[in-house]
Coordinates of C-alpha atoms (C1' of nucleotides) in Angstrom, one line a residue:
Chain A
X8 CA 0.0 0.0 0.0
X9 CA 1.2 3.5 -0.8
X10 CA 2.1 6.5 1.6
X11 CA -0.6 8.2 0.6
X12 CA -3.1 5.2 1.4
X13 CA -1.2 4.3 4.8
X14 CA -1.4 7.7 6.2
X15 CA -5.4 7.4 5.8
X16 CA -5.5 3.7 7.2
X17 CA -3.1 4.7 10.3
X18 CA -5.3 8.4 10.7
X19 CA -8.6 6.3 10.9
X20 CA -7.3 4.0 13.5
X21 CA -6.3 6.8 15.7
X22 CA -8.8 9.0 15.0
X23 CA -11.4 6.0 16.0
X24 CA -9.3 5.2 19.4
X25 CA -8.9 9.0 20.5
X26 CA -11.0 11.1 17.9
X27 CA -9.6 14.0 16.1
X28 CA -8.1 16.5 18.2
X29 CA -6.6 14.2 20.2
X30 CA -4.5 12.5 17.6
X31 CA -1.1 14.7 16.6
X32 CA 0.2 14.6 13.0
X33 CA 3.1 13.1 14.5
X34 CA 1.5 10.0 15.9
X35 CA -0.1 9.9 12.4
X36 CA 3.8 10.2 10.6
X37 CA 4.7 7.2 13.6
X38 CA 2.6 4.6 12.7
X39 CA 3.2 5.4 9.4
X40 CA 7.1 5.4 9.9
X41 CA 7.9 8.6 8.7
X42 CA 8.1 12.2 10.2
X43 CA 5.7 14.5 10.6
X44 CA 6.8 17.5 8.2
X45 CA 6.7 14.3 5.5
X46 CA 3.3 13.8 6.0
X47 CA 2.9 17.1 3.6
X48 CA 4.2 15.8 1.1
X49 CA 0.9 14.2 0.4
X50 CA -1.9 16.3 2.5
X51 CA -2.3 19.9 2.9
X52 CA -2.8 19.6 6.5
X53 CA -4.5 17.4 9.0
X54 CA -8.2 18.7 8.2
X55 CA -7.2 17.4 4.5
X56 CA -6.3 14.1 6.2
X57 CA -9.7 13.3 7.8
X58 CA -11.8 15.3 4.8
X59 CA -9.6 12.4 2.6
X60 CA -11.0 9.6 5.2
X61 CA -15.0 10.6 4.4
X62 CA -14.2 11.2 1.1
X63 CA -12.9 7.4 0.6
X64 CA -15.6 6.5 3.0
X65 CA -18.1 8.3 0.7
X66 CA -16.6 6.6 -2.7
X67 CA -17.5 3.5 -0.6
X68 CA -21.0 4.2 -0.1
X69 CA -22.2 1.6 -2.6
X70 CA -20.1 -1.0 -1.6
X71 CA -20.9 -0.2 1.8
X72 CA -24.5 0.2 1.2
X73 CA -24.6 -3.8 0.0
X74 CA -22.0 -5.2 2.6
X75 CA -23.8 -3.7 5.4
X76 CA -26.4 -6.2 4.8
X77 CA -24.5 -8.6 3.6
X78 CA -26.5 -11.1 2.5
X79 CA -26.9 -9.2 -0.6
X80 CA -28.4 -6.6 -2.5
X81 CA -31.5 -8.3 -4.4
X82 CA -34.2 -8.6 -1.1
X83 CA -36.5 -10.3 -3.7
X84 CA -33.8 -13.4 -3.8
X85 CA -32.6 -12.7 -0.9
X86 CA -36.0 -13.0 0.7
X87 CA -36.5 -16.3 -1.3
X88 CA -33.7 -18.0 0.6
X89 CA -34.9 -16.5 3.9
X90 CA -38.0 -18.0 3.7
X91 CA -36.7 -21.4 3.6
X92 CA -34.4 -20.8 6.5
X93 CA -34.6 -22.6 9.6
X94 CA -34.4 -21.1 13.0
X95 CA -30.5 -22.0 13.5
X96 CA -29.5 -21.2 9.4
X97 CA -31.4 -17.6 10.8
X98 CA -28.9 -17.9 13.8
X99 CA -26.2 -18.2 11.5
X100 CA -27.0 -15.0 9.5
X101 CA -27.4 -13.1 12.3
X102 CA -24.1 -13.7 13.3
X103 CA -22.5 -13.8 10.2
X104 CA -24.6 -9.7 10.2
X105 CA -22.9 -9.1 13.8
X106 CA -19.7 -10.5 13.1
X107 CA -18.8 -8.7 10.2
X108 CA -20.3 -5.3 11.5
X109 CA -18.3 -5.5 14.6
X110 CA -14.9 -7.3 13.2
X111 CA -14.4 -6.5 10.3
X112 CA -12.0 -3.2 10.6
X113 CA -12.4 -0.8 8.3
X114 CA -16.1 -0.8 9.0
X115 CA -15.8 -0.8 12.9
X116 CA -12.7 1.8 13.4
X117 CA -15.0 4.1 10.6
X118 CA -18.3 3.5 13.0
X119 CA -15.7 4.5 16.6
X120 CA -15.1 7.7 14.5
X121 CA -18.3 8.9 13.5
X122 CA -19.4 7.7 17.0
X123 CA -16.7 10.5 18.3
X124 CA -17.4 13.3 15.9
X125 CA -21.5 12.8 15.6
X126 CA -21.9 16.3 17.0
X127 CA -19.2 18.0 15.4
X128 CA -21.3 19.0 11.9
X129 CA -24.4 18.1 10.6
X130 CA -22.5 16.5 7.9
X131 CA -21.3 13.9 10.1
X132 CA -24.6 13.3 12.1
X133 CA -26.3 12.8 8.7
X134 CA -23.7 10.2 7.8
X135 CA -24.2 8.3 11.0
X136 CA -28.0 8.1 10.9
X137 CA -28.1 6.8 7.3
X138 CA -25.1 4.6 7.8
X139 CA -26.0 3.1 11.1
X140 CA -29.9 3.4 11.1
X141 CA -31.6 4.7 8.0
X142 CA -29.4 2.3 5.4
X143 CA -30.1 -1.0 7.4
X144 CA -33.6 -0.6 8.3
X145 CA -34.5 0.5 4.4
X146 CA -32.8 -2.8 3.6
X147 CA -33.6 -4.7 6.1
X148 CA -37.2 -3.8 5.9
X149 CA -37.0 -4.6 2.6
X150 CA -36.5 -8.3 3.3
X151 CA -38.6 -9.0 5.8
X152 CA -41.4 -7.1 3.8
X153 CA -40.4 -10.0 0.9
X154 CA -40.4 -13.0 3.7
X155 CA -44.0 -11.6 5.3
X156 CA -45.5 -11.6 1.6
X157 CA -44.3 -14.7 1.1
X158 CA -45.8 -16.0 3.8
X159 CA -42.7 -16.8 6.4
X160 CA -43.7 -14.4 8.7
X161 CA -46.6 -12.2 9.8
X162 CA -47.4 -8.3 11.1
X163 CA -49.4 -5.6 10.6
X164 CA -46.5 -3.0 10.4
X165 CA -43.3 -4.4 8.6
X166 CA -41.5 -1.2 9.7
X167 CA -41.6 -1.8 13.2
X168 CA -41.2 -5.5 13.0
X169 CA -37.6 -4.2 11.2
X170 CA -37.1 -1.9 14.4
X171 CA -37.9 -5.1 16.6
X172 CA -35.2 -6.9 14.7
X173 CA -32.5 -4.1 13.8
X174 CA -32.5 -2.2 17.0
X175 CA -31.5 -4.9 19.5
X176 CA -28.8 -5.9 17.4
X177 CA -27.5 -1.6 17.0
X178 CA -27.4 -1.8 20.9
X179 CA -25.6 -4.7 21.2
X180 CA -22.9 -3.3 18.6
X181 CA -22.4 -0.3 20.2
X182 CA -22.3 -1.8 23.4
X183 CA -19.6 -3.9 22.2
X184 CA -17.6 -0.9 20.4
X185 CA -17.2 0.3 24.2
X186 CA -17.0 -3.1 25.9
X187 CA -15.3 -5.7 23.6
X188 CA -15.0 -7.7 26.3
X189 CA -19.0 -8.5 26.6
X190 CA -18.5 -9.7 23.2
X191 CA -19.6 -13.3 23.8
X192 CA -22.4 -12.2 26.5
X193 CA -23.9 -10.3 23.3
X194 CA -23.5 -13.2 20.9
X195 CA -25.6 -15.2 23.4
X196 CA -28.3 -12.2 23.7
X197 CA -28.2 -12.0 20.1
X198 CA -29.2 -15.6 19.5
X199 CA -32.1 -15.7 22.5
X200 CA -33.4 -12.3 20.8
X201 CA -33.3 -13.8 17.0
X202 CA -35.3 -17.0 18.7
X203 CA -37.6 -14.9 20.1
X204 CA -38.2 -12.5 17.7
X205 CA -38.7 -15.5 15.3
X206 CA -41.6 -17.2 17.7
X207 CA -43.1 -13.6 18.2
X208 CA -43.4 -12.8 14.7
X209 CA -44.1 -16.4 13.6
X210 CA -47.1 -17.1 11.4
X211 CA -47.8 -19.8 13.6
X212 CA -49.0 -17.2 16.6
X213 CA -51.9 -15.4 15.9
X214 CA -54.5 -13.6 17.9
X215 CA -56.9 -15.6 20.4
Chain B
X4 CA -25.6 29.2 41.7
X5 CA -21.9 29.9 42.3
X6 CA -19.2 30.2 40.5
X7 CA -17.7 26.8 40.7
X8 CA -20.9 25.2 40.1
X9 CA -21.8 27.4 37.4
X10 CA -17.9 26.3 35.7
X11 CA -19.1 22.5 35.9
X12 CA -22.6 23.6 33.9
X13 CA -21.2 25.6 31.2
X14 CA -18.3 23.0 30.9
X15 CA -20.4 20.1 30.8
X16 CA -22.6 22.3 28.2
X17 CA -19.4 22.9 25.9
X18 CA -17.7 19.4 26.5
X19 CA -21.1 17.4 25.4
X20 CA -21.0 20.0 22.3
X21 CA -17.4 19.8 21.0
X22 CA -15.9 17.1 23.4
X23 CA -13.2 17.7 26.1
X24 CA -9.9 18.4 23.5
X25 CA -11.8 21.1 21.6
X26 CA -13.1 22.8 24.6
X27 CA -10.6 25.6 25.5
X28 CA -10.7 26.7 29.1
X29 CA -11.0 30.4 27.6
X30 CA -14.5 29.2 26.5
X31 CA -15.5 27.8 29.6
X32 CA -14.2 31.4 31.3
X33 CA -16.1 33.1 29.2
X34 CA -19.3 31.2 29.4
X35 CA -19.3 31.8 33.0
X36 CA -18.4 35.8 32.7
X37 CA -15.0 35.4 34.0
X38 CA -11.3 35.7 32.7
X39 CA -9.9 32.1 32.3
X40 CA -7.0 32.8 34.9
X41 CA -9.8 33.2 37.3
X42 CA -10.9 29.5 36.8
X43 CA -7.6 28.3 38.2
X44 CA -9.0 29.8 41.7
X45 CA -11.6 27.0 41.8
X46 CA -10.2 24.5 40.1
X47 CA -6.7 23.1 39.8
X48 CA -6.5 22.5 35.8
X49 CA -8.8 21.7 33.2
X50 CA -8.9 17.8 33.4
X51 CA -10.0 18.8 37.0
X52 CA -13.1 20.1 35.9
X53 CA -14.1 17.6 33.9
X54 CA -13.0 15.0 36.7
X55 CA -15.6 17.3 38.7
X56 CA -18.1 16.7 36.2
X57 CA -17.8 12.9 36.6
X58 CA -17.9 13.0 40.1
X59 CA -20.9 15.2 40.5
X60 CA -22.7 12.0 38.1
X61 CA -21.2 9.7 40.3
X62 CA -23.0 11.7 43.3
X63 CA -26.5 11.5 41.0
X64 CA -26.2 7.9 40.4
X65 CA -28.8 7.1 43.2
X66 CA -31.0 10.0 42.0
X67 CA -30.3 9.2 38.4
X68 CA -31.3 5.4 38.6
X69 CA -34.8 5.9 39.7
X70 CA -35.2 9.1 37.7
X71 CA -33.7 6.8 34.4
X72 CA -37.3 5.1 34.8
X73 CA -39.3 7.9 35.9
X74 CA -41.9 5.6 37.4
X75 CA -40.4 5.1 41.1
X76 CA -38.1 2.9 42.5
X77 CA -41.0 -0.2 43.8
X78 CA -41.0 -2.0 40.7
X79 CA -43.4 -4.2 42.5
X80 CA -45.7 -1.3 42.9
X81 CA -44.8 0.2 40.0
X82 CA -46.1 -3.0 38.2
X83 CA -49.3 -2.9 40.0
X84 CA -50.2 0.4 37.7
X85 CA -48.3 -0.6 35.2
X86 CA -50.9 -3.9 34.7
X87 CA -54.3 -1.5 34.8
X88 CA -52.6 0.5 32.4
X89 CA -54.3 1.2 29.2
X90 CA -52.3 1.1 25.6
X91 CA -53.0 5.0 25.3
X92 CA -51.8 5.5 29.1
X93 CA -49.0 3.2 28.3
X94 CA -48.0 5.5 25.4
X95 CA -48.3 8.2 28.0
X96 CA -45.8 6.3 30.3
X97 CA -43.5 6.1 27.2
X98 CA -43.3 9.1 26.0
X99 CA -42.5 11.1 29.3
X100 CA -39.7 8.8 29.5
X101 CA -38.4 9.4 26.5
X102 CA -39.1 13.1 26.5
X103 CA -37.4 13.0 29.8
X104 CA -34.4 11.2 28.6
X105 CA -34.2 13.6 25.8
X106 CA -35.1 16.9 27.0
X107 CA -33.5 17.1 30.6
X108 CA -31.0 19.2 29.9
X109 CA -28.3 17.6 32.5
X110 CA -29.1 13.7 31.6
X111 CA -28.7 15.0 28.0
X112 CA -25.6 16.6 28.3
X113 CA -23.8 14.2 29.9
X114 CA -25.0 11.6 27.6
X115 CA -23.6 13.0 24.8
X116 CA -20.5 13.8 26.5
X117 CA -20.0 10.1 28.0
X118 CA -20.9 9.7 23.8
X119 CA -18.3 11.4 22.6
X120 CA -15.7 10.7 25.1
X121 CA -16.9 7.0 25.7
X122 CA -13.4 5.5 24.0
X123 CA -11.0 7.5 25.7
X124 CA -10.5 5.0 29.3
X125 CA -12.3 2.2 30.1
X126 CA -13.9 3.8 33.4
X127 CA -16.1 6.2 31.0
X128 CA -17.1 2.8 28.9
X129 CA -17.8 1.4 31.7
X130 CA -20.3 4.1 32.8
X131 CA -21.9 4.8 29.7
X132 CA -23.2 0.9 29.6
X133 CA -24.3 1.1 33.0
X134 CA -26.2 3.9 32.7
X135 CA -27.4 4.0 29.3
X136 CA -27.7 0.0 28.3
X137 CA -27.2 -2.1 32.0
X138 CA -29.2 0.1 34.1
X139 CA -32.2 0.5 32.1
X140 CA -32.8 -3.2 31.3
X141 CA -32.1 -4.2 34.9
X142 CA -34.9 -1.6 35.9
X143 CA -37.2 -2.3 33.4
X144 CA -36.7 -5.9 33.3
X145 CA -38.0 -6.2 37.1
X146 CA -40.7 -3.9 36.0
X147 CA -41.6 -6.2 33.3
X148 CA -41.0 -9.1 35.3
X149 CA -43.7 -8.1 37.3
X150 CA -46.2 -7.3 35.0
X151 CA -45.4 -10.9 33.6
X152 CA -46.2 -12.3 36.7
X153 CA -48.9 -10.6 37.2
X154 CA -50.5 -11.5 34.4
X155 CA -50.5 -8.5 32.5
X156 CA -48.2 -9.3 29.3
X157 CA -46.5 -13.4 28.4
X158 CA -43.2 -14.0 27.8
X159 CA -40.9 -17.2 28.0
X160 CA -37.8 -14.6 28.8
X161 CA -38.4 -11.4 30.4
X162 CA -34.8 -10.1 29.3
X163 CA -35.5 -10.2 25.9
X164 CA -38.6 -9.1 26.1
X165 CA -37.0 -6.0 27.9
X166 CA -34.5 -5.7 25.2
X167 CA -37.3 -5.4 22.9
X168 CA -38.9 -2.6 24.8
X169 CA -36.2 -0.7 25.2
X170 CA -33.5 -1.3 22.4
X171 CA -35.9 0.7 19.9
X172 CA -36.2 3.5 22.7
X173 CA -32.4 3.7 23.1
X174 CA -31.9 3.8 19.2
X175 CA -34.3 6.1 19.0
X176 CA -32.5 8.4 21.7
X177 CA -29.2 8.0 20.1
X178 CA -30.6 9.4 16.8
X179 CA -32.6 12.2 18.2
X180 CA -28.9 13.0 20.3
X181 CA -27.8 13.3 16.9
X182 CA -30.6 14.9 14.6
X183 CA -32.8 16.8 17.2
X184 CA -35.1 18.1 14.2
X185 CA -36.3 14.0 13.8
X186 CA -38.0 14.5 17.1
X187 CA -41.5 14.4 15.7
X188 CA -40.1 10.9 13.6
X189 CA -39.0 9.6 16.6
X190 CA -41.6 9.7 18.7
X191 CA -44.8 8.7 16.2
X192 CA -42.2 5.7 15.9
X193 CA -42.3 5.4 19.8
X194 CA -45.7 5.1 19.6
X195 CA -46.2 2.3 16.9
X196 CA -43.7 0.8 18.6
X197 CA -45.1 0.3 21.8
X198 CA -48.6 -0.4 20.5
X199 CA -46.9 -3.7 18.5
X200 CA -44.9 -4.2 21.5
X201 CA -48.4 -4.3 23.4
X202 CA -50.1 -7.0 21.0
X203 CA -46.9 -8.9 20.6
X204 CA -46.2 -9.9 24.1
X205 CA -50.0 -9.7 25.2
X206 CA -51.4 -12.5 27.1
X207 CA -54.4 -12.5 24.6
X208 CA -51.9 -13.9 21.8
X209 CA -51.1 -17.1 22.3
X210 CA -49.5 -19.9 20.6
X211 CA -52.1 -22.1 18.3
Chain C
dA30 C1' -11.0 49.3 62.4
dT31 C1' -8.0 45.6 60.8
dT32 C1' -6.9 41.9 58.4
dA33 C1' -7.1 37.6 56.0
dT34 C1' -9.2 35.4 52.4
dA35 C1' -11.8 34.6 48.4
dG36 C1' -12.1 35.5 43.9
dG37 C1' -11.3 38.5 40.2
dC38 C1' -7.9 40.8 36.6
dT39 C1' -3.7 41.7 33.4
dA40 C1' 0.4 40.4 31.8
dA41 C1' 3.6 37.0 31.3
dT42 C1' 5.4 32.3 30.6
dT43 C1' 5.5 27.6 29.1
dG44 C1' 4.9 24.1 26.2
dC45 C1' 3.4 21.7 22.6
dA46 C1' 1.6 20.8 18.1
dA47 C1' 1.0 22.4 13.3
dT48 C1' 3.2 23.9 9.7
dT49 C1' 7.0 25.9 6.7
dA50 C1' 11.8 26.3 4.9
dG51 C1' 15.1 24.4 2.8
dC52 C1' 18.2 20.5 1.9
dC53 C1' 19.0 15.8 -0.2
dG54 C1' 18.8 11.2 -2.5
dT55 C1' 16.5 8.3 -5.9
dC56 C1' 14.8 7.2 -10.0
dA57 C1' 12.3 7.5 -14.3
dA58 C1' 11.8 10.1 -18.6
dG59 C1' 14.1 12.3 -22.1
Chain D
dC8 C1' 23.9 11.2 -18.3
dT9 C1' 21.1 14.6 -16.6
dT10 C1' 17.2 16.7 -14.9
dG11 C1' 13.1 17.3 -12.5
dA12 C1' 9.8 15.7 -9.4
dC13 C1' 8.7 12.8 -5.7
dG14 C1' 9.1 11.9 -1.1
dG15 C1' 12.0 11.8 2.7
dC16 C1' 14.7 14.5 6.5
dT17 C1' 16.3 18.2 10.1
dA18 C1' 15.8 22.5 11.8
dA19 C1' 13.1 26.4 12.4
dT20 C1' 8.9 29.1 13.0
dT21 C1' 4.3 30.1 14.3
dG22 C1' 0.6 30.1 16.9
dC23 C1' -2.3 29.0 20.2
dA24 C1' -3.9 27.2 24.6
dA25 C1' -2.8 26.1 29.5
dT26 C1' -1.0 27.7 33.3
dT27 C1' 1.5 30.9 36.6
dA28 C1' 2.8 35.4 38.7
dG29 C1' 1.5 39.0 40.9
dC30 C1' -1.7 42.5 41.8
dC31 C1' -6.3 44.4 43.4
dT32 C1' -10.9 44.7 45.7
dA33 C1' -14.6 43.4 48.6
dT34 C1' -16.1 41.3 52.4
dA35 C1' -16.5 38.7 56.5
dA36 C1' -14.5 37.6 60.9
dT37 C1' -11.9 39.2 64.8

DNA sequence: ATTATAGGCTAATTGCAATTAGCCGTCAAG
DNA sequence: CTTGACGGCTAATTGCAATTAGCCTATAAT
């Protein structure tokens, strides 16, 4: 990987451990193994630096838009194999969902930064929401709108069945952002909430 | 108010704004109507005051945990209303908590301090999960408890069931921290949410 | 009345972090 | 084979923010 790429890669980490103003282009130059002054070589200064980081983050959107769901980006397939999933092979997916939002690193030290710098612009609060809320309840809602129609499930109100499913599993990520170390403690509420959410919304229920 | 306590509001005020490094103790001087050599008289450095800040939540704790849940601190009588309670006056219930986590100006400050600052030592983790994520289901989960027992809602695990209730409330929370002009979203949200909350886990439903 | 203290001010001082200046080696294009 | 630009370095310089020094006033206790 070039400089150029490296100083990004190192400035994220930092900037997600300590946020912005408490990282120092020198730390930045560090981890990157050169010195500081060299660093403008390739940035104008350290505001160009994080602008950079969005603006990668940005180009990612797409990508990003159809890995935060993972399983896809065609709900109507998608929705297809859900439906024939059994309670464990929904276990799995949830997991597979949690693993790679909290593991996988670009997307988790990204998430620790826009967690610190939320209320710094509107810019960045914007981001967030749609990232971390708006993106994977559209999605989300999506399929489990396709797996209601098709008969796999039942409500009255898809969109809050998606908030029943999404939010418990947004808590337990940021929770584990803070608290890595309650990692397997959520993995174990994760799978008694994807049971339970599966009995509660399961066409089998219905009202007395 | 005096001086010192006036430093800790109008430092909390600015540190939940811009976090602690981009705070200047110039602004917090100025805030308070003084000259920022002056705020050495009542407190040895900057990290003191926000140090003071923590404390002074530390001292709330007792108050703060039965405020947190508005509704008192018997969850045993607290359940005995909750179970005559109507789904309108149960909307009522939710939304003065939520408009009480959101709108109290101190709760509200120092959550989006403890927000921002959450990733800079393990102590302010620590707190932000007990008061925002540990404390809440603890509190609500006896609360729910009851009601289960009392006959009032079904559930095979009241900790999910909790998790349900509240995860949406906290997401919620965390958004309007973030875009206060979603307010009006948020709560017509609330409301659905409890209502399918209501019928989901309502004793009428049962299995067939 | 006197005096000690609390709390404010102005004017340094310190210290650190960002940035600039200016030098140098490498290497690819001509 | 030479030149220019790319990317690195050391050594300033700038600039700002935290803190200290030292002075002043009001007031409360003796």
């Amino acid at each position: 990987m070039d400089t150029k790429q490296r100083i990004l890669d190192e400035a994220l980490t930092l900037f997600s451990q300590k946020g912005y103003a408490n990282v120092y282009v020198n730390d930045i130059a560090e981890k990157v193994g050169i010195k500081a002054p060299s660093l403008y070589k390739h940035y104008k200064n350290k505001k160009a630096i994080f602008d950079a980081i969005i603006e990668e983050m940005n180009n990612r959107f797409a990508i990003q838009a159809k890995n935060l769901n993972i399983i896809g980006n065609d709900p109507a397939a998608d929705a297809r194999i859900y439906e024939s999933l059994s309670e464990e092979e929904m276990i799995k997916l949830g997991f597979d969902l949690f693993e790679y939002y909290i593991h996988d690193d670009y997307v988790k030290r990204f998430r620790k930064m826009l967690t610190i710098e939320q209320f710094h612009n509107k810019e960045l609060a914007d981001t967030y929401t749609k990232l971390y809320v708006d993106d994977p309840l559209l999605y989300q809602g999506l399929l489990l709108g396709q797996v209601v129609s098709s008969g796999g499930l039942s409500t009255e109100n898809v969109d809050i069945m998606t908030l029943h499913f999404f939010a418990p599993i947004y808590m337990l990520l940021t929770m584990c952002d803070r608290n890595p170390e309650r990692e397997p403690e959520a993995f174990k509420i994760l799978e008694s909430h994807i049971r339970q959410f599966n009995k509660l919304y399961s066409r089998k229920r219905k009202e007395v």
